[in-house]
XYZ file of C-alpha atoms in Angstrom:
616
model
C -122.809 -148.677 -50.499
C -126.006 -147.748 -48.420
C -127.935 -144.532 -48.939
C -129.484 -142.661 -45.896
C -133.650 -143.235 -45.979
C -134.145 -139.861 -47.336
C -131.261 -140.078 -49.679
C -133.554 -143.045 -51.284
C -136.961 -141.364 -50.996
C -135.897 -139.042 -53.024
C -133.940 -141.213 -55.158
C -137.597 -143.458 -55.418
C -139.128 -139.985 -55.835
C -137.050 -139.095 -58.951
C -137.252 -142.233 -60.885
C -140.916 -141.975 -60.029
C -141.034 -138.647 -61.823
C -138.957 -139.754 -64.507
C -140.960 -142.740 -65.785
C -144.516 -140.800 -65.085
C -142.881 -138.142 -67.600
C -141.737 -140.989 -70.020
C -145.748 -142.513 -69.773
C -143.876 -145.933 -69.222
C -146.589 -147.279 -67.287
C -148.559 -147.072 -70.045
C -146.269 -148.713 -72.830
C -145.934 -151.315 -70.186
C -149.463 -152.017 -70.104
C -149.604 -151.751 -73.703
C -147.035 -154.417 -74.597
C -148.634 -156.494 -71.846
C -151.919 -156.830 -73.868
C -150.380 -157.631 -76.729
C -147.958 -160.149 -75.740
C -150.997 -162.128 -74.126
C -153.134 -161.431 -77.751
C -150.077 -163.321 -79.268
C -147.904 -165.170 -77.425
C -150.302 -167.124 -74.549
C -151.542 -170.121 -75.746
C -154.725 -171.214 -74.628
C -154.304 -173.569 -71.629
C -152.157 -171.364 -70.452
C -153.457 -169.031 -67.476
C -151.229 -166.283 -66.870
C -147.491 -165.028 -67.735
C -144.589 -165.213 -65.738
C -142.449 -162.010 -64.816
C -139.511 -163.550 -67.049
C -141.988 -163.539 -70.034
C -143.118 -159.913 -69.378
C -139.448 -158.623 -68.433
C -138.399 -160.703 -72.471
C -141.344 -158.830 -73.849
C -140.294 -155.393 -72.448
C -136.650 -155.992 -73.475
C -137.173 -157.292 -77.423
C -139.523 -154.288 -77.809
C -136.450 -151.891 -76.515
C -138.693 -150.320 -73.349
C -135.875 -151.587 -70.621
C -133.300 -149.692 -73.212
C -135.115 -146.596 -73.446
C -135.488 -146.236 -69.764
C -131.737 -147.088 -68.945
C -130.647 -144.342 -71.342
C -133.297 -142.102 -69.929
C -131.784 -142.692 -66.651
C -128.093 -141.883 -65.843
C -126.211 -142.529 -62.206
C -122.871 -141.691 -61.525
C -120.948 -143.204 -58.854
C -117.780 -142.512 -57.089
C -115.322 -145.579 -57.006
C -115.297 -145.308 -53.354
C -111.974 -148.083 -53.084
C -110.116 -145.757 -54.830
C -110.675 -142.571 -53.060
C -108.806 -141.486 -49.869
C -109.952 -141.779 -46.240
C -109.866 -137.321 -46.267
C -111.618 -137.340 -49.467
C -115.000 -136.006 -49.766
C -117.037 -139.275 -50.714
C -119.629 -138.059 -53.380
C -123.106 -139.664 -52.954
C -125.078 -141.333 -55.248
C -126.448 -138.593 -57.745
C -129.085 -138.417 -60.580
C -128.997 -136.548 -63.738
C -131.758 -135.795 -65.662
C -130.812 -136.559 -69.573
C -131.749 -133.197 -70.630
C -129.355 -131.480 -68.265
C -126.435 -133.537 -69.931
C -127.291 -132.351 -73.320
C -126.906 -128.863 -72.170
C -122.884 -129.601 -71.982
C -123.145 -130.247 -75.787
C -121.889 -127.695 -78.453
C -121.847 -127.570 -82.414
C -118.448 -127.338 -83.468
C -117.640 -125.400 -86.941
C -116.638 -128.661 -89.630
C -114.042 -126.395 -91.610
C -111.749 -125.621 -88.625
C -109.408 -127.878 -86.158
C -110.151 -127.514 -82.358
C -108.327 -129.592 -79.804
C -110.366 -130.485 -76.660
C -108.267 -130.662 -73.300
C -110.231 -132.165 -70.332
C -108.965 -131.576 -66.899
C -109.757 -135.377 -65.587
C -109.108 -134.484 -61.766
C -106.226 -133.723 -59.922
C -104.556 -135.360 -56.751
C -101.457 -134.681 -54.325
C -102.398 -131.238 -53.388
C -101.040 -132.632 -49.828
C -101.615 -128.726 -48.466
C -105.264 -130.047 -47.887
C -104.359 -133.001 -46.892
C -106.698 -132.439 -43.860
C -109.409 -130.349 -45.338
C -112.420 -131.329 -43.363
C -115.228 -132.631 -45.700
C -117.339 -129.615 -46.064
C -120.713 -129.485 -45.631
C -124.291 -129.049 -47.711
C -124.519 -125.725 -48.249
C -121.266 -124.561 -46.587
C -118.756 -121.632 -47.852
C -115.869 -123.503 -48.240
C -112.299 -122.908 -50.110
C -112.294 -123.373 -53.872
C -109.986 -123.717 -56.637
C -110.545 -122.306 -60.224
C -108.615 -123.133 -63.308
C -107.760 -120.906 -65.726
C -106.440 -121.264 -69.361
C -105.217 -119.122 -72.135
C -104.514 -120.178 -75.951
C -103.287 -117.487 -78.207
C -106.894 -115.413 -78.196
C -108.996 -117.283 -76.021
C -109.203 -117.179 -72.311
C -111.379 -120.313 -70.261
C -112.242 -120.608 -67.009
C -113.185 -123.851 -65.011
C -116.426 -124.501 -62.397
C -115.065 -123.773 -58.739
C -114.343 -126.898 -57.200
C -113.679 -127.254 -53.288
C -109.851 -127.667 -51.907
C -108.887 -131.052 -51.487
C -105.489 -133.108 -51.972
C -107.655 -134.866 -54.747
C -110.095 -131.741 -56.352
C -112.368 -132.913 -58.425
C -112.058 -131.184 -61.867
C -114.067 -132.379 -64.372
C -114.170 -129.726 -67.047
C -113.395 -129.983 -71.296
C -112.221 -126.620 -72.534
C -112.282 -126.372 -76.937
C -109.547 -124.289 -77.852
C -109.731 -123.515 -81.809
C -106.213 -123.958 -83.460
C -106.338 -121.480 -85.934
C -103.707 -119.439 -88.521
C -103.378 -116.264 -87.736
C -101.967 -115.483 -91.162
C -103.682 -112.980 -93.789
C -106.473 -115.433 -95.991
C -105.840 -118.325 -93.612
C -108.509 -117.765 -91.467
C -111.228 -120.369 -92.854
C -109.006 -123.352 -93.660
C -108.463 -126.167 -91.188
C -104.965 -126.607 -90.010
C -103.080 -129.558 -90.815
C -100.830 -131.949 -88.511
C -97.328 -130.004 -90.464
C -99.075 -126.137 -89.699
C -100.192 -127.335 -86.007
C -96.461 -128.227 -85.791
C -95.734 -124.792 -86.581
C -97.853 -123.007 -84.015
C -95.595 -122.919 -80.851
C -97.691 -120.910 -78.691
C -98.377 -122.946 -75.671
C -101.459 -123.350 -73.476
C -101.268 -121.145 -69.872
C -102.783 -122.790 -66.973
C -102.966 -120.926 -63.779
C -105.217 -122.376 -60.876
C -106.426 -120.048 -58.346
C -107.391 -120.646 -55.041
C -109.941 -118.877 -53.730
C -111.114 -118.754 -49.442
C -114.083 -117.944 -48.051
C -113.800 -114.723 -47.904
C -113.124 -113.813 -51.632
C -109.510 -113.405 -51.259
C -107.475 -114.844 -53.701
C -104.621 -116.511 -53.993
C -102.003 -117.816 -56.986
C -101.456 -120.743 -56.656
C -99.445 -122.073 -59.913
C -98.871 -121.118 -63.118
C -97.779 -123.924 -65.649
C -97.072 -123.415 -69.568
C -98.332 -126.572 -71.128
C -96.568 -128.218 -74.607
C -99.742 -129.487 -76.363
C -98.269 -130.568 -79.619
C -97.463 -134.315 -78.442
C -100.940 -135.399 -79.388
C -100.186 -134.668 -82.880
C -97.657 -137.946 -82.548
C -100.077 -139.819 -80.846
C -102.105 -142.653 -82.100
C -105.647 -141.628 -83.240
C -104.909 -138.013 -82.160
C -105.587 -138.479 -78.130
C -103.259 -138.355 -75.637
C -102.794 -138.228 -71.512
C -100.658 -136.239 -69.565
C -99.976 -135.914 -66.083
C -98.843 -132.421 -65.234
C -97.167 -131.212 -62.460
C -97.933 -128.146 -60.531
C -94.998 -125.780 -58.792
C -95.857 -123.151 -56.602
C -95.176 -119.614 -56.853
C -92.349 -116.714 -56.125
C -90.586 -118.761 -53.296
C -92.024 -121.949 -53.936
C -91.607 -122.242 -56.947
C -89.149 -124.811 -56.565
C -92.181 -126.921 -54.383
C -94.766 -129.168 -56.078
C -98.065 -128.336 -54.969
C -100.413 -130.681 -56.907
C -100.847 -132.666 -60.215
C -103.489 -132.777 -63.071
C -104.513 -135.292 -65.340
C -105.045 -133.843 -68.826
C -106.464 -135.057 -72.147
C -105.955 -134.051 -74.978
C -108.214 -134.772 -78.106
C -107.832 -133.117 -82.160
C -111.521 -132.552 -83.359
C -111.941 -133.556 -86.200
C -109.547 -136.087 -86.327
C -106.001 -135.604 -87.746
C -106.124 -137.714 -91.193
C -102.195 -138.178 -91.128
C -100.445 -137.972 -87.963
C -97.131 -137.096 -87.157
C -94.199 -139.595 -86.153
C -93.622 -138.984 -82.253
C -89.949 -138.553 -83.480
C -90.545 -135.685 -85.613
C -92.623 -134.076 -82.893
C -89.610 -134.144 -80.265
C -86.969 -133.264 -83.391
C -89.346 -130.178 -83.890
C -89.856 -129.339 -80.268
C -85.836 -129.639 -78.929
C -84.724 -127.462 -82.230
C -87.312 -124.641 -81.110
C -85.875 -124.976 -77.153
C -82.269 -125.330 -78.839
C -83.179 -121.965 -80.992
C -84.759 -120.331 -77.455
C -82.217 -120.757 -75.371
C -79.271 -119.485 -78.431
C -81.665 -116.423 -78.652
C -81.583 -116.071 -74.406
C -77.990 -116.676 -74.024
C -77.204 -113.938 -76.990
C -79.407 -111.238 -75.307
C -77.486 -111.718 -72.047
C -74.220 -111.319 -73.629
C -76.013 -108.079 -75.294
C -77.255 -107.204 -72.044
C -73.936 -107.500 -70.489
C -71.963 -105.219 -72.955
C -75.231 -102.691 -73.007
C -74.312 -102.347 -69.169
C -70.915 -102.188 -69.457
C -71.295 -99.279 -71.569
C -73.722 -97.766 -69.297
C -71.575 -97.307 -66.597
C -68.933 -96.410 -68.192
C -70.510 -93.096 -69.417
C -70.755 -92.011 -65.389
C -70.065 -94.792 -62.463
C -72.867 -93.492 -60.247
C -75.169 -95.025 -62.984
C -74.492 -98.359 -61.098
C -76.958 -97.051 -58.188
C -79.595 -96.358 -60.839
C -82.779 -98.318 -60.838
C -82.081 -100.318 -64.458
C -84.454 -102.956 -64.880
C -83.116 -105.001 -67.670
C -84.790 -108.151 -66.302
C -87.530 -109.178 -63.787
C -88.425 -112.923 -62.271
C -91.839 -114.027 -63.220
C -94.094 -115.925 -61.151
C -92.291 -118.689 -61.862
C -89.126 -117.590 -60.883
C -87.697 -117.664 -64.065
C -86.007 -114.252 -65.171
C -87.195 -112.629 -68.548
C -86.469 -109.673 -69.808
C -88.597 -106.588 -68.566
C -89.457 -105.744 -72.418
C -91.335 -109.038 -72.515
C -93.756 -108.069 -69.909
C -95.780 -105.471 -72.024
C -97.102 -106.161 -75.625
C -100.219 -104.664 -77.320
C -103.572 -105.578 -75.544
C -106.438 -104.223 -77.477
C -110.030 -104.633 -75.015
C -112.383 -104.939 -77.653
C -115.397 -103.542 -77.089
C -115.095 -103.761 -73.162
C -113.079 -100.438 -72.681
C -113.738 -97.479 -75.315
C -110.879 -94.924 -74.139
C -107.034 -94.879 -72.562
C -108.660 -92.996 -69.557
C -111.352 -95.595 -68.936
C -108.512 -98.108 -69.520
C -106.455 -96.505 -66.595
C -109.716 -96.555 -64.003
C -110.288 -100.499 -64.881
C -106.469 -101.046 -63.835
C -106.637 -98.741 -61.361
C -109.907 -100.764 -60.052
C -107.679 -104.060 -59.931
C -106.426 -104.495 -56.005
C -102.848 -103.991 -55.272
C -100.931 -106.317 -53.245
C -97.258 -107.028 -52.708
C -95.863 -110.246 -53.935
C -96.118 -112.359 -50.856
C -92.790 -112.956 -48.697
C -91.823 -115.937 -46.155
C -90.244 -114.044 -42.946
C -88.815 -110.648 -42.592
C -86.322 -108.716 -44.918
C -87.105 -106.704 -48.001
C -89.755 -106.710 -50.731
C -90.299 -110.345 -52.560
C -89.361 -108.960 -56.373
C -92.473 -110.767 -58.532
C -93.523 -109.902 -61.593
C -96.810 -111.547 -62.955
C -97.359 -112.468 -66.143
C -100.825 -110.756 -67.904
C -102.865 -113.682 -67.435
C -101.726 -114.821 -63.686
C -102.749 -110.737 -62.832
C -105.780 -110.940 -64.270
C -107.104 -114.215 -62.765
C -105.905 -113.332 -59.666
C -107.611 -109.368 -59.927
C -104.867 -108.022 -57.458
C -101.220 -107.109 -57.936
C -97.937 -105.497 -57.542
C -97.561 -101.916 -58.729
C -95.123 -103.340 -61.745
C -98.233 -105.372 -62.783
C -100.496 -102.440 -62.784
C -97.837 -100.564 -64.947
C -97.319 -103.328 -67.161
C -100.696 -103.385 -68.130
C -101.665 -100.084 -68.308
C -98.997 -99.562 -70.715
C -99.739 -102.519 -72.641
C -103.641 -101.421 -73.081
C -102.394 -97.840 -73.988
C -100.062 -99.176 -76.633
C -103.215 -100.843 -77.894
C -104.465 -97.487 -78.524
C -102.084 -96.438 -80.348
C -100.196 -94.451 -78.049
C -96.490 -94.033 -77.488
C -96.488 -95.921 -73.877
C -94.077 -96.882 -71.963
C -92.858 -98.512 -68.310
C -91.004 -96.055 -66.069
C -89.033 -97.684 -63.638
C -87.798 -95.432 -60.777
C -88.393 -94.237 -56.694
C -90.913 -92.253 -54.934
C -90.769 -90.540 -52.145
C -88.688 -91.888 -49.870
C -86.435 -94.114 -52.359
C -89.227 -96.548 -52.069
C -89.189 -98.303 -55.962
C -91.897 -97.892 -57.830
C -93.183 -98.223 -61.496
C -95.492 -96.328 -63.943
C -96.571 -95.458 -67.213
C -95.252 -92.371 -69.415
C -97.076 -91.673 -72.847
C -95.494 -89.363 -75.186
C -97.324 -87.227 -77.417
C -96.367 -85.977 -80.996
C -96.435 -82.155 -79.630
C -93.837 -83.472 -77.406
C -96.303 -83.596 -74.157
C -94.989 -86.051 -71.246
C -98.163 -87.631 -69.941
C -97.754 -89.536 -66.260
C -100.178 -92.228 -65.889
C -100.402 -93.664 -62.144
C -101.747 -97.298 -62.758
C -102.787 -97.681 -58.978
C -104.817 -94.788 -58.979
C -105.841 -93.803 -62.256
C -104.491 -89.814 -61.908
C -102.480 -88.472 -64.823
C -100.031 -85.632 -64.355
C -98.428 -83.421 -67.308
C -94.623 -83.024 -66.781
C -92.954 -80.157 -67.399
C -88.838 -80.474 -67.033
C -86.950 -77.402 -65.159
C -83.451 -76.582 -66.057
C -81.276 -76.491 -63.038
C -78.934 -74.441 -63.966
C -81.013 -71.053 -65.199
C -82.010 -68.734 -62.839
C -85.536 -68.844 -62.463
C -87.537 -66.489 -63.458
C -90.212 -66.930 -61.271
C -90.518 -69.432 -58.481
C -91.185 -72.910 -60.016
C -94.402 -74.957 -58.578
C -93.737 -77.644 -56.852
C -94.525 -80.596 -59.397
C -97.953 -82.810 -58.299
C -96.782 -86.238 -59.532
C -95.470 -88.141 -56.168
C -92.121 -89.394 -58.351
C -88.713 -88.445 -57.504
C -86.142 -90.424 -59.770
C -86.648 -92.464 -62.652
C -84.036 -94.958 -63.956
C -85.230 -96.661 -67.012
C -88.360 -96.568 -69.296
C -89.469 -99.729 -71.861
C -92.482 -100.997 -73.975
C -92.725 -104.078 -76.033
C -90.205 -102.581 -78.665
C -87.708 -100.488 -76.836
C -85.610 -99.923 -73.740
C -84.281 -97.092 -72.825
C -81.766 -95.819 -69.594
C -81.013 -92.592 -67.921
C -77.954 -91.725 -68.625
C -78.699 -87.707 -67.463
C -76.746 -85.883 -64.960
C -79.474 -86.294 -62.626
C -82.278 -89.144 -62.052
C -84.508 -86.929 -60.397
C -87.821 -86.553 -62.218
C -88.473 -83.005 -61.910
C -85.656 -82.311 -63.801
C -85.334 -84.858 -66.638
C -85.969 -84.574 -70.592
C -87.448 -86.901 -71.685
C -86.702 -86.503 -75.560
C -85.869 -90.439 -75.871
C -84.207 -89.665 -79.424
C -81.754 -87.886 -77.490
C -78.731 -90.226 -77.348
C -76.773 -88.353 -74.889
C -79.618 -88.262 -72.149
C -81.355 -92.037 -72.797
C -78.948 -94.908 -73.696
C -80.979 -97.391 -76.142
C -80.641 -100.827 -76.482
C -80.906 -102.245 -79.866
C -84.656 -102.698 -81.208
C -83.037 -105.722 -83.088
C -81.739 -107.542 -80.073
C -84.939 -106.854 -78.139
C -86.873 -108.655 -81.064
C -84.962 -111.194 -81.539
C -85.260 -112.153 -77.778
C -88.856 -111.575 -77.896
C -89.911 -112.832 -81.260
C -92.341 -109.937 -82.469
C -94.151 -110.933 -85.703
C -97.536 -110.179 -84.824
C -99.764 -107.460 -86.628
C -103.269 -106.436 -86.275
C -104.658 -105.562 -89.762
C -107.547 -103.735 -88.411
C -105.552 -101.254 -85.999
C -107.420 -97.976 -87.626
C -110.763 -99.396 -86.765
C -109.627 -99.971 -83.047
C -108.255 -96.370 -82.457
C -111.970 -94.683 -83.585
C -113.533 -96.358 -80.367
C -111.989 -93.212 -77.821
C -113.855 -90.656 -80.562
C -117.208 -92.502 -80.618
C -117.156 -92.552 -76.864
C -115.696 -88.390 -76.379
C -119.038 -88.194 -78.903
C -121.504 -89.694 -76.506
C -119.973 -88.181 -73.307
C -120.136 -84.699 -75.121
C -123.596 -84.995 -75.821
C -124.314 -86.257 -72.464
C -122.363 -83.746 -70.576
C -121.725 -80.993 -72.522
C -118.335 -81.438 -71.621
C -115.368 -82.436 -74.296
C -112.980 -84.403 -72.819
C -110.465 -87.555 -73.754
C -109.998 -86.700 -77.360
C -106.741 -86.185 -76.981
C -105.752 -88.987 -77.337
C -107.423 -89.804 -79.938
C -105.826 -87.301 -82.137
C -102.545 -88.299 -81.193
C -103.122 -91.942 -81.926
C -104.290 -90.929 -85.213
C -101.490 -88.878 -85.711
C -99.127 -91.373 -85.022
C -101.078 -94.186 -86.848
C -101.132 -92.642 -90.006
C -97.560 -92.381 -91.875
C -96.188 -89.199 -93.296
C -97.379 -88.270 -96.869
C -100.852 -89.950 -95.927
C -104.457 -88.500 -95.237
C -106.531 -89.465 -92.659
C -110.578 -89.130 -93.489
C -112.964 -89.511 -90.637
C -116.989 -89.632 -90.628
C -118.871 -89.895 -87.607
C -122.618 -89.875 -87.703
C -125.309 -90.363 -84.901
C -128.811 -92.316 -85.197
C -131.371 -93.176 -82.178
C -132.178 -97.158 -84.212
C -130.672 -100.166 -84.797
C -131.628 -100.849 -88.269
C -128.080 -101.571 -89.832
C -129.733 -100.829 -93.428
C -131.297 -98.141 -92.957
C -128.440 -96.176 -91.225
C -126.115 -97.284 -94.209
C -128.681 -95.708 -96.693
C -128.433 -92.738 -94.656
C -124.619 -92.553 -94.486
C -124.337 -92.978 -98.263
C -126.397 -89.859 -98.856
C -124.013 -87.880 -97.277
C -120.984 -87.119 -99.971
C -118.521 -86.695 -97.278
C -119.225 -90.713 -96.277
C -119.348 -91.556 -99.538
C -115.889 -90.270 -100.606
C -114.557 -92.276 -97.589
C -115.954 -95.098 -98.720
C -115.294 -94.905 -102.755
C -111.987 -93.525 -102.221
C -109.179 -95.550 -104.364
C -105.715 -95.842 -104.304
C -102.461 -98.260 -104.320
C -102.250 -97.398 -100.421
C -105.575 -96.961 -99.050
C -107.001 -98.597 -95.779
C -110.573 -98.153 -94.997
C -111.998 -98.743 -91.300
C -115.437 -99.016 -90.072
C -116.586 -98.797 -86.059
C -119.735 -99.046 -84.141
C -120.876 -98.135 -80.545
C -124.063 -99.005 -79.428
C -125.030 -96.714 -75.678
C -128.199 -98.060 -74.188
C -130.929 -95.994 -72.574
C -134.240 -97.324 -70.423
C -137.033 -98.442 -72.553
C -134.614 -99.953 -75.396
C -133.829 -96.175 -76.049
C -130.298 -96.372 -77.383
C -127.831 -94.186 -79.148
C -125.719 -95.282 -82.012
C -122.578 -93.774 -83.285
C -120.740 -94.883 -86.632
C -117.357 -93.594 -87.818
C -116.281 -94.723 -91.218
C -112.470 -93.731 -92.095
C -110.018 -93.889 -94.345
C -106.019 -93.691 -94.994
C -104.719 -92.759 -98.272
C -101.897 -91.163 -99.953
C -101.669 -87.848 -100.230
């Protein structure tokens, strides 16, 4: 293949640069003088380029240069005729180190390369686009139990070229597990798969979703030597989800390698008994699910034209059970309170699930990851994660399900507080509205105010844990109760059916330090603005977080350093802090949080809050 004249002046100019910076010129001339010291013999007048070229290759110069140096080239007979033909391109050697990590010895990682993809025949015709040129990308994203990648933006073509390695720690999540590596029988265990959902992105910044793909990584614990290729196959979305629309080839390595591996046989026993146990726990649910609505309309027949959501299609088209949808998302350090939590999803674009022709509203409901990489959504999606951030916070949260004006459906997020306050949280816009029930059949004393929330009936409410219908006279908002221990007004389902479906074993030891973030931040904003606001709900968090018979013990202090030492010194003179600290007991849990706010000139303000929970 020929290179353009200024493609190889500045190839020329490159190399050029690269051997000056290695002084090779002068280790040439070097080796030169010595090989005609010792190897010329006297009648002999000068050395041939053969004799130089063995000199410079015994003493390892041609070596050192070659490794220096590193081209990559294309296999042009392989590549389509609409493929973008890559030129020739150098890389510096210290720009591929840079791709290098250190890698903890004591724990197991498993390293999944995305070796390109091909058959994405929608861009079939994608012009080659040129130097510098906005052009259409696609991004690939990934999620394994707690850790979210995300791959370089490569250009849309029916062959992208993805060439990214993402190391995904396989750890146990288990209490004193933490530290030790995994082994090929616990790996077995661990059925959580890998999410992959590629994005395609225009030139505009809108995005679109393009697939979403739950990938079964334990076969490379069968495989020889712990490696093992896959080619995946990518379905579309919502209506095409029945539609190929690309495929990826995927490695998969085990760092460090497994000592024993696992027969392939016991791998697929392993795998078809979970699927076998999956699909018993699906169809049982349904048959649940059946009765549960059976009994629901029996109690009054107009209940059939409530808006019930037992379950919702995903992206995928696959239905699962609305309760599935929402689980416990705690944000770190990246949100502090619920309220922030409700402007960051109310900050995420909202956008209908997209339809082919005319006719009603395309029902899709995204999973959390697909939402995220995507930023835009449906108003279910918003919902679902609100409530599954405010659950995070320890908050009683759930999913409302019902109409707005209109009878247009609509969802969004209730919290209950432990004074009994009904708290409406509007995920699309970030308002919240207090509810306040009126009985329709007492005269009114005075005339009622029209309520400010824009909902008008509500069908069903849900979280991770429970699901709940409306089995009240009347769906209409205004005048609902929403006392959801009240058996006559919300029909339950069973929390042990909705488990079982669901599979709920997690538990976050450190909960109690999570739920002091909202009171660190009400601190700073206080001192900022005079203003209190947002503790709310942090009481009723703690309230709810801490079990009857129990004490909760909080200690906030403020410092303007950083010195971790010194503000510990200054925390234990204070006898309050240290009975938090010392305190001792058969059920005591102690929690520790820390928000750093930054100010110009590396002025910053630091709050602590140690606490405890004891028996009374």
């Amino acid at each position: 293949m020929s290179l353009p004249p200024e493609k190889a002046s500045e190839l020329k100019q490159l190399i050029h640069q690269q051997l000056s910076k290695m002084d090779v010129h002068g280790r040439i001339r070097e080796i030169l003088a010595e090989t005609i010291r010792e190897e010329l013999a006297p009648d002999q007048q000068q050395l041939s380029t053969e004799d130089l070229i063995k000199a410079l290759r015994r003493r390892g110069i041609i070596d050192d240069v070659m490794k220096e140096l590193n081209f990559v080239t294309d296999n042009v007979d392989q590549e389509l005729p609409s493929s973008p033909k890559q030129p020739v391109c150098f890389t510096d050697r210290q720009s591929t180190l840079l791709k290098k990590t250190n890698i903890d010895p004591t724990r197991r990682y498993l390293y999944l390369q995305v070796l390109g993809g091909k058959a994405f025949l929608e861009h079939l015709q994608e012009p080659e686009p040129l130097p510098g040129q906005v052009c259409s990308t696609f991004t690939l994203c990934l999620h394994f139990r707690n850790q979210r990648f995300r791959s370089k933006p490569v250009p849309c073509a029916c062959e992208p070229d993805f060439h990214d390695g993402f190391l995904l720690e396989v750890h146990r999540e288990s209490l004193g597990d933490g530290t030790r590596m995994a082994d090929s029988t616990t790996m077995l265990s661990i059925s959580d798969p890998i999410h992959m959902v590629l994005i395609k992105t225009d030139i505009f910044g809108e995005t679109t979703l393009v697939a979403s793909y739950f990938l079964e990584w334990r076969s490379v614990l069968g495989s020889e030597n712990g490696v093992t290729n896959l080619t995946v196959e990518l379905m579309g979305v919502g209506t095409e989800s029945k539609v190929a629309v690309g495929i990826l080839n995927i490695k998969l390595e085990m760092y460090p390698a497994l000592n024993q591996t696992l027969s392939q046989e016991v791998v697929n026993t392993q795998l078809a008994l979970e699927r076998q146990k999956t699909a018993e726990k699906e169809r049982l649910f349904l048959v649940y699910a059946k009765q549960w609505w059976r009994e629901y309309l029996q109690i009054r027949p107009s209940h059939s034209s409530r808006l019930v959501k037992i379950f919702a299609q995903d992206e995928n088209g696959i239905n699962r059970p609305v309760c599935s949808y929402v689980k416990p998302l705690r944000a770190g350090r990246l949100l502090d309170t619920p309220r922030q939590a409700a402007r960051f999803v109310n900050v995420l674009g909202y956008e209908r699930a997209p339809v082919i022709g005319g006719g009603g509203k395309q029902e899709q409901w995204c999973t959390l990851l697909a939402f995220l990489c995507r930023n835009k959504g449906d108003c279910e999606d918003h919902a679902n994660l609100l409530c599954s951030l405010l659950l995070g916070y320890g908050l009683e949260a759930f999913v409302c399900v019902g109409t707005k004006a209109k009878g247009v459906p609509h969802a969004w997020v209730m919290t209950c507080g432990t004074d009994g306050t009904i708290t409406f949280w509007e995920s699309l816009t970030g308002h919240r509205y207090i509810h306040k029930s009126t009985n329709p059949d007492e005269p009114p004393v005075a005339e009622q105010p029209k309520p400010l929330y824009p909902y008008r009936t509500v069908g069903c409410v849900f979280n991770h844990q429970m699901f709940l219908g409306n089995c009240q006279p009347s769906d209409s908002v205004e005048v609902c109760v929403f006392d959801l221990n009240d058996e006559s007004k919300w029909k339950p389902m069973s929390e042990e059916a909705i488990k079982s479906d669901l599979g709920l074993t997690t538990v976050w030891e450190d909960q109690l330090s999570y739920l002091l973030s909202p009171a660190l931040a009400s601190y700073e904003f206080e001192r900022t603005t005079s203003i209190s606001a947002g503790n709310e709900e942090f009481q009723d968090a703690i309230r709810r977080a801490v079990p009857d018979g129990h004490t909760f013990k909080g200690f906030p202090i403020h410092f303007v350093y950083r010195n971790a030492r010194r503000a510990f010194a200054t925390c234990l003179r204070s006898p309050f802090c240290e009975e938090i600290i010392c305190c001792r007991g058969d059920q005591v849990r102690l929690a520790v949080r820390v928000r750093v706010f930054t100010y110009p000139e590396s002025a910053c303000a630091v709050w602590i809050m140690f606490a405890c929970e004891c028996a009374s």
